[in-house]
PDB file of C-alpha atoms in Angstrom:
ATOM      1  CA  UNK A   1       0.000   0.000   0.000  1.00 75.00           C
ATOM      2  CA  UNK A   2       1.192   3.613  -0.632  1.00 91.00           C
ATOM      3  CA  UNK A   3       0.997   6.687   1.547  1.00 95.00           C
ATOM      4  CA  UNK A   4      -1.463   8.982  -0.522  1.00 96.00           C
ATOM      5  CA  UNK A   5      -0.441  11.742   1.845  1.00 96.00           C
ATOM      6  CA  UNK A   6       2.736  12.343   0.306  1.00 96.00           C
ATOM      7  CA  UNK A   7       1.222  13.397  -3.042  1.00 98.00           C
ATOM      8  CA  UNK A   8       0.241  16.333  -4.432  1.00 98.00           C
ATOM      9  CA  UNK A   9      -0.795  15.229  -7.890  1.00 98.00           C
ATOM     10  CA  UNK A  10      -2.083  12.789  -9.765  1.00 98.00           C
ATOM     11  CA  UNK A  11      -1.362  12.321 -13.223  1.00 98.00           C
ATOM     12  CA  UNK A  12      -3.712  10.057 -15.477  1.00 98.00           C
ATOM     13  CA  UNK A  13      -3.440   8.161 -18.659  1.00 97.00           C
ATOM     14  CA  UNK A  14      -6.945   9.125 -20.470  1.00 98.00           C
ATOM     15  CA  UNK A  15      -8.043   6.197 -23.094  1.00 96.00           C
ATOM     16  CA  UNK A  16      -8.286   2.803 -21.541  1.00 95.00           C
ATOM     17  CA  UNK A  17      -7.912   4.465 -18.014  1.00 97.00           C
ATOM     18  CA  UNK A  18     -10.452   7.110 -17.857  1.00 98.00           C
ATOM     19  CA  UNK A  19     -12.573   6.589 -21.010  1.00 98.00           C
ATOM     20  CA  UNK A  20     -13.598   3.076 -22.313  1.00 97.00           C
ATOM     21  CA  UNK A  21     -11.356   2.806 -25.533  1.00 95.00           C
ATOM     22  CA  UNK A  22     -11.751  -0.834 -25.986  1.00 95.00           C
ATOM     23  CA  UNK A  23     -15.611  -0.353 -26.328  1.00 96.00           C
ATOM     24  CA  UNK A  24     -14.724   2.978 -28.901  1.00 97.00           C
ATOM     25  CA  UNK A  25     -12.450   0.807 -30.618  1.00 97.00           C
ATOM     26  CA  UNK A  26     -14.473  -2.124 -30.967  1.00 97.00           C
ATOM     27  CA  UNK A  27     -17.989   0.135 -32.180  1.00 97.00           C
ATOM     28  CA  UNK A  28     -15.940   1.236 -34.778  1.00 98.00           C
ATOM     29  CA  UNK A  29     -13.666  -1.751 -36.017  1.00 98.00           C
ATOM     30  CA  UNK A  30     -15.963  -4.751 -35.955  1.00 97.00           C
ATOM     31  CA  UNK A  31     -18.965  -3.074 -38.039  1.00 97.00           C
ATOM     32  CA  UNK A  32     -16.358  -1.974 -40.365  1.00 97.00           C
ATOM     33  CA  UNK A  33     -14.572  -5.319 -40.652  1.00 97.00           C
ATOM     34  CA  UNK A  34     -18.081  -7.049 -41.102  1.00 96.00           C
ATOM     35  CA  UNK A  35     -19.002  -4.422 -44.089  1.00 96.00           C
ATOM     36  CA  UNK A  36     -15.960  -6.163 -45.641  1.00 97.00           C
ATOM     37  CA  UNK A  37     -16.781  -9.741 -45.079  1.00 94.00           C
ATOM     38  CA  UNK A  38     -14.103 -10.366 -42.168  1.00 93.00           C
ATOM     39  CA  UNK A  39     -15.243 -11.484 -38.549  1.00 88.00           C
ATOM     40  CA  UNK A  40     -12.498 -11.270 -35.788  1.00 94.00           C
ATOM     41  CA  UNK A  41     -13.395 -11.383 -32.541  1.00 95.00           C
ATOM     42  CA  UNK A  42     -12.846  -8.680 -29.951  1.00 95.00           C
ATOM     43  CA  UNK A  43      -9.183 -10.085 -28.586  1.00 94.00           C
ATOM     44  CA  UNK A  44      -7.702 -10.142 -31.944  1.00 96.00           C
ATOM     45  CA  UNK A  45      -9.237  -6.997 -33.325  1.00 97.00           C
ATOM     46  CA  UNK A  46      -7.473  -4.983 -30.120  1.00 95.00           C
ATOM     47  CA  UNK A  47      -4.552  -7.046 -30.696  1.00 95.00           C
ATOM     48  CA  UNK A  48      -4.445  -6.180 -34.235  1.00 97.00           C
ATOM     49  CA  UNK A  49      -5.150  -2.170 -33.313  1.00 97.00           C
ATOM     50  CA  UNK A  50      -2.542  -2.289 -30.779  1.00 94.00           C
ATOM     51  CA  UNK A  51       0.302  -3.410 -32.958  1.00 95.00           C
ATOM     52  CA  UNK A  52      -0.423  -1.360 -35.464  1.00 97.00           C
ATOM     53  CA  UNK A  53      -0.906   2.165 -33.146  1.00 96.00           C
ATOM     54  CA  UNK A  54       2.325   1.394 -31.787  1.00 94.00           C
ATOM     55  CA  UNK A  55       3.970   0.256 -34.975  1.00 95.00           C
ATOM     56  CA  UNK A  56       2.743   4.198 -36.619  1.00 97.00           C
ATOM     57  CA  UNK A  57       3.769   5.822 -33.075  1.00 96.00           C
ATOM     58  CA  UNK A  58       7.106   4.661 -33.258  1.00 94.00           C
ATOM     59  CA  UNK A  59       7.832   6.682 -36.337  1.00 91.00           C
ATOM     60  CA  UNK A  60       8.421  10.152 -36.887  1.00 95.00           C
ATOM     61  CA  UNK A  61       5.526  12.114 -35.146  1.00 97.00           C
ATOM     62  CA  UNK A  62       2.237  12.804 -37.034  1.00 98.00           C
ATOM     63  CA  UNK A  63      -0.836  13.825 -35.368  1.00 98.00           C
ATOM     64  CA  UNK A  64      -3.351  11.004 -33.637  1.00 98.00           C
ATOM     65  CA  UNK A  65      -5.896  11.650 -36.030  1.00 98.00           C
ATOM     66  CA  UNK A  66      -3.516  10.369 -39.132  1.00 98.00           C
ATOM     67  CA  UNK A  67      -2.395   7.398 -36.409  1.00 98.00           C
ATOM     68  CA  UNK A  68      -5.985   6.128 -36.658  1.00 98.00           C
ATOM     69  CA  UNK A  69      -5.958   6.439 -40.578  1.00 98.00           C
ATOM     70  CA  UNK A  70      -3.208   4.560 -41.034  1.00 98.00           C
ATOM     71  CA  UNK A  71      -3.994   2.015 -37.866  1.00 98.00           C
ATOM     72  CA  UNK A  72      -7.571   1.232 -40.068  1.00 98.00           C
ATOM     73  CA  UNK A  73      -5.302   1.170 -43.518  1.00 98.00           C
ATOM     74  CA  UNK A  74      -3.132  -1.392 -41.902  1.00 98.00           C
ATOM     75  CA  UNK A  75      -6.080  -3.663 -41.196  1.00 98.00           C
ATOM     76  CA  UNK A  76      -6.801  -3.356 -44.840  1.00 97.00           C
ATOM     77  CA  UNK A  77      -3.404  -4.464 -45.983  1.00 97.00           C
ATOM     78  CA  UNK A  78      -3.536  -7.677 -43.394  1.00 97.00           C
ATOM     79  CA  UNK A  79      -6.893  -8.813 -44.164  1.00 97.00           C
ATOM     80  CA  UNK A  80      -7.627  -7.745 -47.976  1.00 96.00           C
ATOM     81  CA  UNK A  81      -9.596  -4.783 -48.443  1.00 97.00           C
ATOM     82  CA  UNK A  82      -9.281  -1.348 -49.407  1.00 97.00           C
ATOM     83  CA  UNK A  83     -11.195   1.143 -47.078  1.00 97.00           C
ATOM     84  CA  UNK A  84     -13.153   3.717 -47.707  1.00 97.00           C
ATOM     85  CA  UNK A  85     -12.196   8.061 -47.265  1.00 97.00           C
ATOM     86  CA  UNK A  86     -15.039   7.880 -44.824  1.00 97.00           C
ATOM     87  CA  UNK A  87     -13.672   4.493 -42.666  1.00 98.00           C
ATOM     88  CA  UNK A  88     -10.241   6.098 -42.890  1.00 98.00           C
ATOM     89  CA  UNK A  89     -11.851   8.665 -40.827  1.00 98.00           C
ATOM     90  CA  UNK A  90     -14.127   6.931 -38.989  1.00 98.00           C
ATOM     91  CA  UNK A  91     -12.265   5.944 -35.483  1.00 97.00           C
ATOM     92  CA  UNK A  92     -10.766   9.385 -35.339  1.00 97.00           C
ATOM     93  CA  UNK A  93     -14.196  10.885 -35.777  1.00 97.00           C
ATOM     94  CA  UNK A  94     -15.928   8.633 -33.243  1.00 98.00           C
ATOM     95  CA  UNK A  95     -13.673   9.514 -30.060  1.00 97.00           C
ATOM     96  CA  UNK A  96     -16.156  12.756 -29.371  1.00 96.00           C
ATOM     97  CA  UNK A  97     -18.793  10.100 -28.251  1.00 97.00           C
ATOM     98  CA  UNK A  98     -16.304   7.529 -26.274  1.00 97.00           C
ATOM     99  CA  UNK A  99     -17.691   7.763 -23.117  1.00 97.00           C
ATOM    100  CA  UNK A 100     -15.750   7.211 -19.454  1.00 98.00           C
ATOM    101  CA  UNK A 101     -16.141   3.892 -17.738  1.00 97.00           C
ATOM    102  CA  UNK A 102     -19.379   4.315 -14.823  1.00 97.00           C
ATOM    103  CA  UNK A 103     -16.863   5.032 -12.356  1.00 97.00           C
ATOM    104  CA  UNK A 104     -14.528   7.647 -13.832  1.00 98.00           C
ATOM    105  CA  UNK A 105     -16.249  10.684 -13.343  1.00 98.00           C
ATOM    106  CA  UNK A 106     -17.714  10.519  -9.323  1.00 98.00           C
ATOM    107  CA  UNK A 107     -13.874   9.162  -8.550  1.00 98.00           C
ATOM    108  CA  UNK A 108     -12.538  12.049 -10.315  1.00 98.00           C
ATOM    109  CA  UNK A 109     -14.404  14.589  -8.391  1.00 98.00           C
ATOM    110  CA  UNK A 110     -13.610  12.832  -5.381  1.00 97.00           C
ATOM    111  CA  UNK A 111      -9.698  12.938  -5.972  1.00 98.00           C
ATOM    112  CA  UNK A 112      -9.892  16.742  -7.320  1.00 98.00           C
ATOM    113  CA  UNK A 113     -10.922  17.648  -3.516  1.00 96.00           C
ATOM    114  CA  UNK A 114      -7.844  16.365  -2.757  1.00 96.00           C
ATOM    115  CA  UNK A 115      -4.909  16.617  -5.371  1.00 98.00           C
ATOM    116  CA  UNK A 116      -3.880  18.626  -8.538  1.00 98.00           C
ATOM    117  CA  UNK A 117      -5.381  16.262 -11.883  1.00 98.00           C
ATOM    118  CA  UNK A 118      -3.149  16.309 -15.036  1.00 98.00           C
ATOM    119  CA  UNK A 119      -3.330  14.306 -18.000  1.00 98.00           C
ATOM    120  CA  UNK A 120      -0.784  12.543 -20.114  1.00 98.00           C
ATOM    121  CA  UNK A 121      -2.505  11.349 -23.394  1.00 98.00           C
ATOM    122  CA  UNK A 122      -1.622   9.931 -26.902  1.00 97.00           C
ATOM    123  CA  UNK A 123      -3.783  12.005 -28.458  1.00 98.00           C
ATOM    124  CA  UNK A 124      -4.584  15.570 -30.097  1.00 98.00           C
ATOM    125  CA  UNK A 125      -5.659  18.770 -27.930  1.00 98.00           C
ATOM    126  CA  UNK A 126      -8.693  18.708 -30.092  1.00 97.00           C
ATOM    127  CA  UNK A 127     -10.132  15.178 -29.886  1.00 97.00           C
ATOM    128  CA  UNK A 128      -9.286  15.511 -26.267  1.00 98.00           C
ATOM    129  CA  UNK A 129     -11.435  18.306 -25.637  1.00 97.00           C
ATOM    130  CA  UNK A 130     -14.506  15.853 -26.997  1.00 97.00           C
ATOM    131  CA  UNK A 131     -13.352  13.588 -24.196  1.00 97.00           C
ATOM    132  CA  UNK A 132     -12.781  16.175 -21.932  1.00 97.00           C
ATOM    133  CA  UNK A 133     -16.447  17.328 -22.178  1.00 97.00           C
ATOM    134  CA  UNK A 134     -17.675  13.534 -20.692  1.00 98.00           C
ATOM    135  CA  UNK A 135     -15.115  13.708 -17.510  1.00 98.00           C
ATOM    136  CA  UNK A 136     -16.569  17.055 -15.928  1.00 97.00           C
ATOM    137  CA  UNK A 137     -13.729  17.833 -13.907  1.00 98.00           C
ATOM    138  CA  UNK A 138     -11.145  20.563 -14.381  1.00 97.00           C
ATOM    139  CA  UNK A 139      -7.659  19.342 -15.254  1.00 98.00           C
ATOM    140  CA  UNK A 140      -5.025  21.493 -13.637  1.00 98.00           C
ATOM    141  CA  UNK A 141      -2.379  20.602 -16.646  1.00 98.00           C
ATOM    142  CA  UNK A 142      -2.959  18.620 -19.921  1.00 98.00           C
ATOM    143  CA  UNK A 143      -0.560  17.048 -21.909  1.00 98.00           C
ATOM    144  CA  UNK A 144      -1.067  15.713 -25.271  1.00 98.00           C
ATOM    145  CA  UNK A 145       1.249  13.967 -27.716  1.00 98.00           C
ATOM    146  CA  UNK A 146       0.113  16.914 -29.949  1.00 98.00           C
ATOM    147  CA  UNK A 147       2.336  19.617 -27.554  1.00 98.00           C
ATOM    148  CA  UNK A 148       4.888  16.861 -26.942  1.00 98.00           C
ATOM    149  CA  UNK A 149       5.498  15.555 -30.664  1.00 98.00           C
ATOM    150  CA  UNK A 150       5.842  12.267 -29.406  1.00 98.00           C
ATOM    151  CA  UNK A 151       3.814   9.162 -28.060  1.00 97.00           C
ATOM    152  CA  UNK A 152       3.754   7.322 -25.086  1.00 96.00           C
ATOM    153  CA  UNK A 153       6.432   5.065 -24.446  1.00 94.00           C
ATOM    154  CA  UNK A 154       8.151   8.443 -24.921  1.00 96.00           C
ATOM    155  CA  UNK A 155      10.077   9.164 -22.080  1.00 97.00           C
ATOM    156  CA  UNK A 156       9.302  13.259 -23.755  1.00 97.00           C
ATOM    157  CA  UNK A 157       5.529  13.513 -22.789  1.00 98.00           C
ATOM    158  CA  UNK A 158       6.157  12.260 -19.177  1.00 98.00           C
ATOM    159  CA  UNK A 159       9.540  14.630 -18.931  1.00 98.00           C
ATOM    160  CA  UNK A 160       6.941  17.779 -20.329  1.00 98.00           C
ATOM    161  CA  UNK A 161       3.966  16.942 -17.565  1.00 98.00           C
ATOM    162  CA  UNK A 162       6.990  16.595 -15.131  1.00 98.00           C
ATOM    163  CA  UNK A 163       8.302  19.825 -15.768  1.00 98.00           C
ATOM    164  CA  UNK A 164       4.654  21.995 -16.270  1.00 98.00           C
ATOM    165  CA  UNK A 165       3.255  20.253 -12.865  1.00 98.00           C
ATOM    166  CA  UNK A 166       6.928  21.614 -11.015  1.00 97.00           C
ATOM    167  CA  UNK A 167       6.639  19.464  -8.448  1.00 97.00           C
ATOM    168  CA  UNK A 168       9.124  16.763  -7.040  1.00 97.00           C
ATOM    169  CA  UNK A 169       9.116  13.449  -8.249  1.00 97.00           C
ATOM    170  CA  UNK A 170       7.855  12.132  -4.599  1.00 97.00           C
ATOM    171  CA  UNK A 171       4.313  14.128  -5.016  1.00 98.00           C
ATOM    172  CA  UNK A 172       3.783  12.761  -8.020  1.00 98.00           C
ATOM    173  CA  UNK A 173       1.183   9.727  -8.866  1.00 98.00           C
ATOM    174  CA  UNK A 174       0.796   8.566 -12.427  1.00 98.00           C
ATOM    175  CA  UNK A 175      -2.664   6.510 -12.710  1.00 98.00           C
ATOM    176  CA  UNK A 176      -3.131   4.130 -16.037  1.00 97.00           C
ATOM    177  CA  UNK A 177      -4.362   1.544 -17.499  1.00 94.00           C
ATOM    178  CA  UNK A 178      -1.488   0.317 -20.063  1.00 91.00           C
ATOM    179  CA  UNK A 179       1.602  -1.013 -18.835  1.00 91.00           C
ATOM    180  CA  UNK A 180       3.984  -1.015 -21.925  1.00 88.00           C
ATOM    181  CA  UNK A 181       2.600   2.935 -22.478  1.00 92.00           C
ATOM    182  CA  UNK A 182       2.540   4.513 -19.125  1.00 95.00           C
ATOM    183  CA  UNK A 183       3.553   2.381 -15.739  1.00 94.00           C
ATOM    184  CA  UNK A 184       7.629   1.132 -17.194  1.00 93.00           C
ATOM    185  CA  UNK A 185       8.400   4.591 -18.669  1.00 95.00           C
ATOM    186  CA  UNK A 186       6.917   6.351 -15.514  1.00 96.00           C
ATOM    187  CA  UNK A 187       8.448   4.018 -13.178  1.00 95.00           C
ATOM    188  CA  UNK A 188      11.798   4.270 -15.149  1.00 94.00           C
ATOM    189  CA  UNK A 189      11.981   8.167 -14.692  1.00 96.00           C
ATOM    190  CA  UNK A 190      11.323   8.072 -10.793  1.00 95.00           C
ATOM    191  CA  UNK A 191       7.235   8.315 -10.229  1.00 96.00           C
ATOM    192  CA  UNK A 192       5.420   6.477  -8.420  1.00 96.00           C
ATOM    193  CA  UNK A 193       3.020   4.339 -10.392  1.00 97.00           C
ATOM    194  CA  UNK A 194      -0.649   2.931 -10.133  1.00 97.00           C
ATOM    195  CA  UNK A 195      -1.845   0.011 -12.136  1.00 95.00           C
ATOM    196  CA  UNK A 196      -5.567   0.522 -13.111  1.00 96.00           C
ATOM    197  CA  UNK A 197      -6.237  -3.139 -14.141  1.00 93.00           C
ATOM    198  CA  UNK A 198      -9.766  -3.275 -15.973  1.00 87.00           C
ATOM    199  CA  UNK A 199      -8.991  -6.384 -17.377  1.00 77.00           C
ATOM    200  CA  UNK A 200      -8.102  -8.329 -14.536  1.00 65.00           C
ATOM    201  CA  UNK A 201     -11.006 -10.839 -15.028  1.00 60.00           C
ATOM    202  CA  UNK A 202     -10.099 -11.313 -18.436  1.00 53.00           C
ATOM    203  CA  UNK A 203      -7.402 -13.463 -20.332  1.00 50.00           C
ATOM    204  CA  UNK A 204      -5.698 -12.274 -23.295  1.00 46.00           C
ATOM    205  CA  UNK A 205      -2.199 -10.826 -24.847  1.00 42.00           C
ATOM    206  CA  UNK A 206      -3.269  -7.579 -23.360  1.00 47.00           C
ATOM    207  CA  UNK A 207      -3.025  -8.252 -19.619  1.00 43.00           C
ATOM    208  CA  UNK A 208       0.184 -10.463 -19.716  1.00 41.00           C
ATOM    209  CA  UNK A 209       2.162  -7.351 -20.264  1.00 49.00           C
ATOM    210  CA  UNK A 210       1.742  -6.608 -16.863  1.00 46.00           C
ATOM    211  CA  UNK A 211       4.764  -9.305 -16.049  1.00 47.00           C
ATOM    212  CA  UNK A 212       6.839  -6.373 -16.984  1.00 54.00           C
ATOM    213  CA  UNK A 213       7.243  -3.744 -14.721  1.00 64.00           C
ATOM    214  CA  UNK A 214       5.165  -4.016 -11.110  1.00 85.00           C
ATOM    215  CA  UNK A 215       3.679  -0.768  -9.917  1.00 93.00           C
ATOM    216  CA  UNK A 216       3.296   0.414  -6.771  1.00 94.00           C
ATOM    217  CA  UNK A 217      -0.089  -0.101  -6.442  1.00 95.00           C
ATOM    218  CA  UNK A 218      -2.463  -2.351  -8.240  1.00 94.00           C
ATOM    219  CA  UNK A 219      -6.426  -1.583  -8.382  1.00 95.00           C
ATOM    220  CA  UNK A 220      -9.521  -2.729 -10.795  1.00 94.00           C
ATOM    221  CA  UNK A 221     -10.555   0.399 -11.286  1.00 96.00           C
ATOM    222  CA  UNK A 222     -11.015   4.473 -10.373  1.00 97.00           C
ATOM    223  CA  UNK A 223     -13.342   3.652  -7.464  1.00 97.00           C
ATOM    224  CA  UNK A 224     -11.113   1.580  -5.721  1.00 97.00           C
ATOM    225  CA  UNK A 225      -8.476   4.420  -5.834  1.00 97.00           C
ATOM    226  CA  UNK A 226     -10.968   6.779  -5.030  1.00 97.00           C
ATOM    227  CA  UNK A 227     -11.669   4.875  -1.654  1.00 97.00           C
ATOM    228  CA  UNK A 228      -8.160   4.079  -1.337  1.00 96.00           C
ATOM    229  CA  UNK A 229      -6.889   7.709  -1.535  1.00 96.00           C
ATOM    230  CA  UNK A 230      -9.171   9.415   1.210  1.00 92.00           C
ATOM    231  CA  UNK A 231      -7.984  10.608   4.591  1.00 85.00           C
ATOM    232  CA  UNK A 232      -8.418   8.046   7.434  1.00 74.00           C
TER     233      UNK A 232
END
C-alpha cells in the first residue's frame, strides 16, 4: 500500500484508463470489418489495433488523427480490403462520443478535492477536448502527444507533464491503465506508479504485459483508488 499523503498530484493516462477505448475501438472496427466480409473477434481486433498504433507511433511524429488512418489502412493491408475516405476517418471521428467507464467521473471529483489532476494522453488537444467534455472535472495541466510531438512510451511527454506540474518526483502519482505505455516509462523516470487493471477478469495478450514492470499499487478500477486515496 502507498501513503497517498505524500502526493500532491495525480497524473492520469486518459483512453483505456479514464474513457472506455476498448468499447470505442471495438464500435468502430468490428462493423467496419463485417461491411468487408471479415469477422475477428474482440481479442484479436485490439490485438491487431494495438500493434499497429504502436507500430505508426514509433515513427516520426504525425498527429493522432492520421495514427488512426493509417492504424484502419493497416487492417486493410492484413486482411484484404481497401477502405473507404469515410472508414479512414471513422475511429478518429468517433472519439467525441467515447464515453468514461461508470466510475470515472464521481472518482474524479472525489480525488480533485484532494490533489492537482493532469493528464498525459496519446492524443490531439482537439479530440481531447470531446473527451474532456464527458469527464466534468477541471484538469489542472494537460498534456497531449500533440504539444509533446511524441507518443507514449516516450520518455518526452512524461519529462513535459513533469516539468509543467513543477513538483518533485515524490508528489507525483501517475494513474493508467497500459503497462507497456505509461507504468515502465513512468516508473523508469522516478514516479510512483498505479496500475488501473480493468482487465483483470479477463485473459488475453493484453493483460500479460503486466509481467513487466510491477507498480506500486495495483487496483480494478477508479473507485477503488478513489476509496483508497481518502484521509483516514
Amino acid at each position: 500500500m502507498i501513503n497517498f499523503n505524500q502526493y500532491k498530484a495525480l497524473t492520469f493516462d486518459c483512453y483505456g484508463t479514464l474513457i472506455d477505448w476498448e468499447n470505442g475501438i471495438l464500435g468502430v472496427l468490428k462493423p467496419l470489418l463485417l461491411t468487408h466480409n471479415t469477422n475477428l473477434d474482440e481479442d484479436q481486433i485490439l490485438e491487431l489495433f494495438a500493434e499497429f498504433e504502436a507500430e505508426v507511433e514509433k515513427g516520426e511524429y504525425i498527429k493522432y488523427r492520421e495514427v488512426l488512418q493509417i492504424v484502419i489502412q493497416k487492417f486493410g493491408e492484413r486482411l484484404g480490403f481497401e477502405p473507404t475516405a469515410e472508414e479512414l476517418n471513422s475511429l478518429a471521428d468517433s472519439i467525441q462520443y467515447w464515453l468514461p467507464f461508470p466510475d470515472t467521473v464521481e472518482a474524479l471529483k472525489t480525488l480533485k478535492q484532494n490533489f492537482k489532476l493532469v493528464i498525459i494522453s496519446n492524443v490531439d488537444d482537439d479530440l481531447f477536448a470531446f473527451s474532456a467534455r464527458h469527464l466534468e472535472v477541471e484538469f489542472d495541466q494537460i498534456i497531449t502527444a500533440e504539444q509533446a510531438k511524441s507518443y507514449k512510451p516516450s520518455l518526452n511527454n512524461f519529462r513535459l507533464a513533469i516539468k509543467r506540474i513543477d513538483l518533485p518526483l515524490e508528489h507525483i502519482l501517475h494513474v493508467a491503465a497500459s503497462v507497456y505505455h505509461d507504468i515502465v516509462t513512468a516508473k523508469s523516470l522516478g514516479l510512483s506508479t498505479v496500475w488501473v487493471n480493468r482487465r483483470a477478469d479477463q485473459q488475453g495478450v493484453i493483460t500479460i504485459e503486466s509481467a513487466i514492470s510491477q507498480p506500486d499499487l495495483e487496483v480494478p478500477d477508479l473507485k477503488t483508488l478513489a476509496a483508497l486515496s481518502l484521509p483516514k
